[in-house]
Structure formats: structure tokens, C-alpha cells
Short mmCIF file of C-alpha atoms in Angstrom, two decimals:
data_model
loop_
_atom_site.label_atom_id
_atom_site.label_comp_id
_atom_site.label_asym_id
_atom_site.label_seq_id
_atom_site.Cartn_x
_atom_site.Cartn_y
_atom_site.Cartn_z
CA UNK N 1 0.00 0.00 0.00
CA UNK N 2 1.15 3.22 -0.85
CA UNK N 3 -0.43 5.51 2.24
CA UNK N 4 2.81 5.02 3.91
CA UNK N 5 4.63 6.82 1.04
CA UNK N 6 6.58 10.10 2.66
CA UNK N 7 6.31 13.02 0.18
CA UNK N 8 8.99 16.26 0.32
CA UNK N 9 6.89 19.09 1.22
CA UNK N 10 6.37 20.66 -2.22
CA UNK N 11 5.81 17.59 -3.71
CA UNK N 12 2.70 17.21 -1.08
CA UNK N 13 2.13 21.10 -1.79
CA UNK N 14 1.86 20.54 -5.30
CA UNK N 15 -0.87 17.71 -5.29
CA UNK N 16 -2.60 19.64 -3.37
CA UNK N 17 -2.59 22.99 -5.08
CA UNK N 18 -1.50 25.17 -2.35
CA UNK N 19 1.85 26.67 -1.44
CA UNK N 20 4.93 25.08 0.78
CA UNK N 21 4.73 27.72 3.41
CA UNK N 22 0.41 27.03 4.11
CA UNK N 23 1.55 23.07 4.58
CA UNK N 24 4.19 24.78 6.91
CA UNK N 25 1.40 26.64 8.94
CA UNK N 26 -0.72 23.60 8.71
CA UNK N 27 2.22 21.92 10.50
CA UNK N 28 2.69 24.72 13.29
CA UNK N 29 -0.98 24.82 14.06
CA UNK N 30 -1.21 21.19 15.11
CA UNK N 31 -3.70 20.38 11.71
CA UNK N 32 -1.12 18.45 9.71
CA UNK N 33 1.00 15.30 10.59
CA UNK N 34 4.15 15.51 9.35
CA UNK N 35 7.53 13.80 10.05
CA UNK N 36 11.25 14.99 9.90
CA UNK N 37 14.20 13.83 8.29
CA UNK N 38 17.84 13.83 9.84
CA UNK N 39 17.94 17.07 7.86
CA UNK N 40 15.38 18.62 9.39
CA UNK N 41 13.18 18.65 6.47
CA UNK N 42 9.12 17.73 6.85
CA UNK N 43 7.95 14.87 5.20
CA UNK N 44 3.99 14.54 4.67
CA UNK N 45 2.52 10.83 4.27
CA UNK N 46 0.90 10.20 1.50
CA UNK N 47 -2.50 9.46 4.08
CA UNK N 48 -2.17 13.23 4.88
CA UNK N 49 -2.12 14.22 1.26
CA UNK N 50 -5.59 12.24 0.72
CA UNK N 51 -7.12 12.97 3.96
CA UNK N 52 -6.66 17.11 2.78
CA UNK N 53 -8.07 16.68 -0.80
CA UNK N 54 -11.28 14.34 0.57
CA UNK N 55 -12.18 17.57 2.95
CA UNK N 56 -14.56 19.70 1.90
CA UNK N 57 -13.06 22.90 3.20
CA UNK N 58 -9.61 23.12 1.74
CA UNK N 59 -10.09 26.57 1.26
CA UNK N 60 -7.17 29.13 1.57
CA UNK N 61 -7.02 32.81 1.82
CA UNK N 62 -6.49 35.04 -1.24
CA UNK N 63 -4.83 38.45 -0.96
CA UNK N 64 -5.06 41.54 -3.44
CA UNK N 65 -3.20 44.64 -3.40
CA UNK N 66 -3.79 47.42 -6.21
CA UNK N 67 -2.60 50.79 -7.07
CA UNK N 68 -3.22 53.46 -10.34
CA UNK N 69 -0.11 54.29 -11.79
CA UNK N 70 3.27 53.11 -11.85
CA UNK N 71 4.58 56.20 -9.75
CA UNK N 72 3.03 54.49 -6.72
CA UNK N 73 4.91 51.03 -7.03
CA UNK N 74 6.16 52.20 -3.99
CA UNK N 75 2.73 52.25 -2.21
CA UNK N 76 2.17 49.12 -3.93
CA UNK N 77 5.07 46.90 -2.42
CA UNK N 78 4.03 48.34 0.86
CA UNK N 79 0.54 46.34 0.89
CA UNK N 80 2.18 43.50 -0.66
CA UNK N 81 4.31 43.82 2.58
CA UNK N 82 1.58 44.41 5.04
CA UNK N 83 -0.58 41.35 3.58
CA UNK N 84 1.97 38.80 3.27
CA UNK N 85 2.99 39.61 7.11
CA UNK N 86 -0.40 38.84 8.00
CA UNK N 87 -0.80 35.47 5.92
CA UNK N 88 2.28 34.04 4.82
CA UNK N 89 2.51 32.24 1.91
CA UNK N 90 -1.01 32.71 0.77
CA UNK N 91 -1.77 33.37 -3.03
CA UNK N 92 -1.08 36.93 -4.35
CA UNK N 93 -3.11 39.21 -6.59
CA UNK N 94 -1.73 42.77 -8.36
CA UNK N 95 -3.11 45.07 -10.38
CA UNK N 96 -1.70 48.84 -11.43
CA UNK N 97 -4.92 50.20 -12.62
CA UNK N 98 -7.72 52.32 -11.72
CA UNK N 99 -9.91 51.43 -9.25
CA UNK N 100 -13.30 51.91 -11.52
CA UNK N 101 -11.90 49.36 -14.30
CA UNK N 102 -13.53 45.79 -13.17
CA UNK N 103 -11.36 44.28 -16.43
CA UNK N 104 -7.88 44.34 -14.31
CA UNK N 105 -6.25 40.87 -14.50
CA UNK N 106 -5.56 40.47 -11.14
CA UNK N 107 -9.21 41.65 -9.82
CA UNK N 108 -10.59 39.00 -12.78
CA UNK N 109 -8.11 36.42 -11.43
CA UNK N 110 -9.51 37.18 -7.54
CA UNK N 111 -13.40 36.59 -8.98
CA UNK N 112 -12.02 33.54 -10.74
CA UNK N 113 -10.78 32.27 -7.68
CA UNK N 114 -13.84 33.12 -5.81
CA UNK N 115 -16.41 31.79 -8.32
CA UNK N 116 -14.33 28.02 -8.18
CA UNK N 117 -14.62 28.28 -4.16
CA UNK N 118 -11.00 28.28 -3.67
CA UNK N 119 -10.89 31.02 -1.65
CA UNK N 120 -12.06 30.79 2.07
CA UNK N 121 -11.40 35.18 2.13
CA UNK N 122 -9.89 37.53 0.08
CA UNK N 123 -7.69 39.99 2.05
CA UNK N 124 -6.95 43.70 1.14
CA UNK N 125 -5.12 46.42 3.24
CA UNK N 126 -7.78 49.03 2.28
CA UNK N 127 -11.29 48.62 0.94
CA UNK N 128 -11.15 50.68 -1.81
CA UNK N 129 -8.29 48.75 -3.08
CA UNK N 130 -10.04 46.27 -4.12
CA UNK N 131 -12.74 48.77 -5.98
CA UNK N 132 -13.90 52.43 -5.74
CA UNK N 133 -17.26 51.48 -5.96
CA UNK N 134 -19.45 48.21 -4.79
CA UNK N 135 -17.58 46.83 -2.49
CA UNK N 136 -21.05 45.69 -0.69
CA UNK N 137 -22.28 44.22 -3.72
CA UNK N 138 -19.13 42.72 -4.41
CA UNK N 139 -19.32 41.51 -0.63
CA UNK N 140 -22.67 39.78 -1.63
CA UNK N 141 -21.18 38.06 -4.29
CA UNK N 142 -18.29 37.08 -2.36
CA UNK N 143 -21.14 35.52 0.17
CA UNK N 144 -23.00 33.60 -2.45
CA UNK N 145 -19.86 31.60 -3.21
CA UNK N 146 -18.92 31.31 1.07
CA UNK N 147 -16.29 33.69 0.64
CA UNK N 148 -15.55 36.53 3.05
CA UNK N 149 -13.89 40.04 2.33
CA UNK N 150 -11.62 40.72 5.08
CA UNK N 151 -10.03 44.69 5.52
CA UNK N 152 -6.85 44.67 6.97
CA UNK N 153 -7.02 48.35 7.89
CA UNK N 154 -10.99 49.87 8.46
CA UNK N 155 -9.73 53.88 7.82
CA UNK N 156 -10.36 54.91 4.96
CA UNK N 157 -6.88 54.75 3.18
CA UNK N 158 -5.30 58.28 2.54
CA UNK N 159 -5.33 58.32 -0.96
CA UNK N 160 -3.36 60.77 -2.94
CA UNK N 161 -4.96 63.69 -4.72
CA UNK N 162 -3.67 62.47 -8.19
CA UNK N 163 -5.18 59.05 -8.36
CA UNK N 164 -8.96 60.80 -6.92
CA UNK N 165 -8.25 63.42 -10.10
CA UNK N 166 -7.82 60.70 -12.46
CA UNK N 167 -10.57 58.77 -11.04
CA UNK N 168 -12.88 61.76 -11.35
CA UNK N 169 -11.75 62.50 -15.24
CA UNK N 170 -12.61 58.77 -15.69
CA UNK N 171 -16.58 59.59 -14.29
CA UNK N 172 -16.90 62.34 -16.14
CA UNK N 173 -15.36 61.15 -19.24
CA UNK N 174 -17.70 57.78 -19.05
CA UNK N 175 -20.92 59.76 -18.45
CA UNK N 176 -20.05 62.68 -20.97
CA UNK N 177 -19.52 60.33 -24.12
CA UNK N 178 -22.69 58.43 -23.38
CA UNK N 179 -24.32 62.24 -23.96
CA UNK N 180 -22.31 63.75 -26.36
CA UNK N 181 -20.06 60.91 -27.63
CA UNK N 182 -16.12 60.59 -27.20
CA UNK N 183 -15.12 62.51 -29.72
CA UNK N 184 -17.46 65.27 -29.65
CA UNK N 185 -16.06 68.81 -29.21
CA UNK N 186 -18.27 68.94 -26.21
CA UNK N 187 -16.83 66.27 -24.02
CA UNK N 188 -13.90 67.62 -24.75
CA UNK N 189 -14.32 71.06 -23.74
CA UNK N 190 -15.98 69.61 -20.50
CA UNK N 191 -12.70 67.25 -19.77
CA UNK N 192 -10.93 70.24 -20.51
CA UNK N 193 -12.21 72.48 -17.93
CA UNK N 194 -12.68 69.23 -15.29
CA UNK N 195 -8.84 68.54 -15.95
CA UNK N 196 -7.99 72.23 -15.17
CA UNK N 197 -10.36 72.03 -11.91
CA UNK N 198 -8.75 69.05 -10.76
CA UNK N 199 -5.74 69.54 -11.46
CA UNK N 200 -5.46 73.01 -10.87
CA UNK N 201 -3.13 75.49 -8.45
CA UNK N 202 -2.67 73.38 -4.88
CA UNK N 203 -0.93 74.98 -2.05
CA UNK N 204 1.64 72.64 -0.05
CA UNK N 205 -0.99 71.38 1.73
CA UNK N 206 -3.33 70.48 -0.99
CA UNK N 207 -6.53 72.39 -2.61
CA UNK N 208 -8.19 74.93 -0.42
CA UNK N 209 -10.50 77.24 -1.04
CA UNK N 210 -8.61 79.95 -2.41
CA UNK N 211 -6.97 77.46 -4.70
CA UNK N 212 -8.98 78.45 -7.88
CA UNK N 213 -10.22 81.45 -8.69
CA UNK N 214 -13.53 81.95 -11.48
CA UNK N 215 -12.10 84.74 -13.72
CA UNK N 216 -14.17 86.83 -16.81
CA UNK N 217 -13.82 86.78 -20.64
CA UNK N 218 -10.83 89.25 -20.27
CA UNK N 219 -8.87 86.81 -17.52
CA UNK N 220 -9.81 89.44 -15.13
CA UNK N 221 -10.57 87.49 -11.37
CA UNK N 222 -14.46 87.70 -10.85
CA UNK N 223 -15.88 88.87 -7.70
CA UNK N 224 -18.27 86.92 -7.69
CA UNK N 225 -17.38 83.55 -5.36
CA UNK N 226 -13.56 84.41 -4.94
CA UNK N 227 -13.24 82.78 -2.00
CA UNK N 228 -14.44 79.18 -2.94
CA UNK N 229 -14.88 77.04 -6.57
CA UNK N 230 -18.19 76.89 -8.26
CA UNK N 231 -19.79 73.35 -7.97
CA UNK N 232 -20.46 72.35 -11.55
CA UNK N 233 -24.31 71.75 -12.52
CA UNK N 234 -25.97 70.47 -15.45
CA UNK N 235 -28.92 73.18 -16.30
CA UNK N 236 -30.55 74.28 -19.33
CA UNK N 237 -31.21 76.82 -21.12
CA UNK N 238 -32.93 77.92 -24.29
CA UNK N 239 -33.42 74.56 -25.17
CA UNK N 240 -29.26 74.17 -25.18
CA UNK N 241 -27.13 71.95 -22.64
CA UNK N 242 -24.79 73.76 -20.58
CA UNK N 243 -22.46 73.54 -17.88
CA UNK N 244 -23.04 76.25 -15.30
CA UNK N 245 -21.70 76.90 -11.83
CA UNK N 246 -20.38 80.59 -11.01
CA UNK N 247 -21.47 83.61 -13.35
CA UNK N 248 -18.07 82.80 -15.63
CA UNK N 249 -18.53 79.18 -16.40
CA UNK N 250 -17.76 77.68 -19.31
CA UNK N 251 -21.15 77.45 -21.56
CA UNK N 252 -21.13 74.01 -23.42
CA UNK N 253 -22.75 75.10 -26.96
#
């Protein structure tokens, strides 16, 4: 009979589909019987091997870590970090994209995952990491397959000004072309003046109220709201479509 057959520890992990280092915490937490060589190295019976895959629940955590651009790799090894601390040798997702895209590889990869009940939890640092938006419904979907969402850290993560600016350009850039179309000199007089909003004079400590001031025809500053931006409404007017917000708003014609 083969059951008494002693298998290195990646061969075991790689029946089994999951990595060396969850067989090693498997080990530590009393759940796995395992022997030692001279060496030092674990050996896992072949019994073990077929005892794990006849269970039911050989489920294993699944962490995902994402950032926008490339310029915050930095931001992104840092969760990496942080989530591998906290569960060792679990599987690893990555994506560099926005946080409104649902087509990012490693998101697809995580709903994969999910959707083949693999995954006992899927870990993130931050919530919105794993999406801007729906994060509950994505939690209901998560539940339907007996799969948790766990947040490492509650707060809402810090996040910095450029990837909120890019995220708003991507809103209004979505709902604009649906109106006007992508190409239409419209939408892209009102990306313009969003991009020029959002992106627009910051003191050290970011945008305050005095960071943008309406101005006239001539470039003159208006006096009318100095002290604080105009918040951008869609109105109408003469039968037309326009933006409006202060007095010297760009008209969409």
C-alpha cells in the first residue's frame, strides 16, 4: 500500500494545489502530521495528502493589493508587505490600474478564484483597493460563493490627490460620451475644464478654497465667489445643454 509513502513538502504542496509555506502553517498549528528527516526537512505521508483533498473545506485565503499608476509602485510593495505579514505564503493578486476598471487581470483572477470556491477570504489592506465602488455588492457576491472580504485596515486609506483626479476624469469622461459621444467637441471642452479644476493650483498642503479662482472673458478674477470654486451643474437653457456653476462658467454650446 502506498499511504505510507513520505512526500517532500512541495511535492505534497503541489498535489494539493497550495503553497509550501500554508503546509508549513498547517504543521505549526497542530492540523497536519508531518515527520522529519535527519535534515530537518518535513515529510507529509501520502494518508495526509488524501485525507486534505477528501475535505470539503480546503479553502485558503487570497490576498489583493492594487494601485493606479506606476509612480506608486512604492505604495504598492508596501501592501504586498503588510498582507503577506499577516498570511504568509497565501496566493497573491496585483493590479496597477484604476480602481473603476472591473477588467484588471488580477481583480478577474480574484473573482475567478472566488467563483471556483477556492478562496475561504480575500484579504486587502484598504477597501477601496479592491474597488472604488461596490464593495457591498461585491461583498454579496463574495457571500454567495462562502467567501468573506476581510479589511486589513478599516480607515479609509489616505489616498493621494492624483489618483482621486484621475478617477474623477474617468466619471466624467464615461458619463459625458454616453451624452455627447467621445469625440465630440463637447466632451472635450468639458474634460478640458474638469482637468484644469482638478488639477489646478494646490498649495503645499493640498486644494483649499482659495486654490482656484472663477475669472471673466478678459482673464480678469471675478468677484463673484472668490473665496471658494463653483460646484459644476448640469442646467438648461434655451433649449441648449450647458455647464453652469459661477457667473463665468464655461457654456457648453
Amino acid at each position: 500500500m502506498d499511504v505510507d509513502v513520505l512526500l517532500p513538502l512541495a511535492d505534497a504542496a503541489k498535489r494539493l494545489g497550495v503553497t509550501t509555506q500554508y503546509l508549513r502553517n498547517l504543521d505549526r498549528a497542530g492540523k497536519l502530521r508531518a515527520s522529519r528527516t535527519q535534515g530537518g526537512h518535513r515529510r507529509i505521508p501520502l494518508s495526509e495528502v488524501h485525507r486534505l483533498m477528501g475535505e470539503q473545506e480546503l479553502r485558503l485565503p487570497l490576498l489583493y493589493a492594487r494601485v493606479s499608476s506606476p509612480s506608486q509602485k512604492d505604495d504598492l510593495e508596501r501592501q504586498k508587505e503588510r498582507l503577506q505579514r499577516a498570511f504568509p505564503g497565501a496566493e497573491l493578486h496585483t493590479d496597477i490600474r484604476s480602481g473603476l476598471q472591473f477588467d484588471r487581470p488580477g481583480f478577474l483572477a480574484v473573482l475567478k478564484a472566488v467563483q471556483e470556491r477556492r478562496v475561504s477570504r480575500v484579504v486587502v489592506a484598504y477597501e477601496d483597493r479592491l474597488a472604488r465602488f461596490g464593495v457591498d455588492l461585491l461583498r454579496q457576491v463574495f457571500a454567495a460563493y462562502g467567501t468573506t472580504l476581510e479589511v486589513l485596515d478599516p480607515r479609509p486609506k489616505e489616498t493621494p490627490e492624483s489618483e482621486l483626479a484621475n478617477d474623477l476624469l474617468a466619471i466624467i469622461t464615461s458619463f459625458s460620451a454616453r451624452l455627447y459621444g467621445l469625440r465630440s467637441p463637447k466632451t472635450q471642452r468639458l474634460l478640458a475644464e474638469a482637468r484644469k479644476v482638478v488639477k489646478g493650483p494646490r498649495t503645499s498642503s493640498g486644494p483649499t478654497a482659495r486654490s482656484w479662482t472663477p475669472r471673466t472673458s478678459s482673464g480678469r478674477p471675478s468677484s463673484v465667489m472668490r473665496d471658494a470654486p463653483a460646484t459644476p451643474t448640469i442646467g438648461a437653457s434655451s433649449g441648449r445643454r450647458r455647464l453652469t456653476g459661477s457667473t463665468n462658467s464655461p457654456v457648453l454650446r
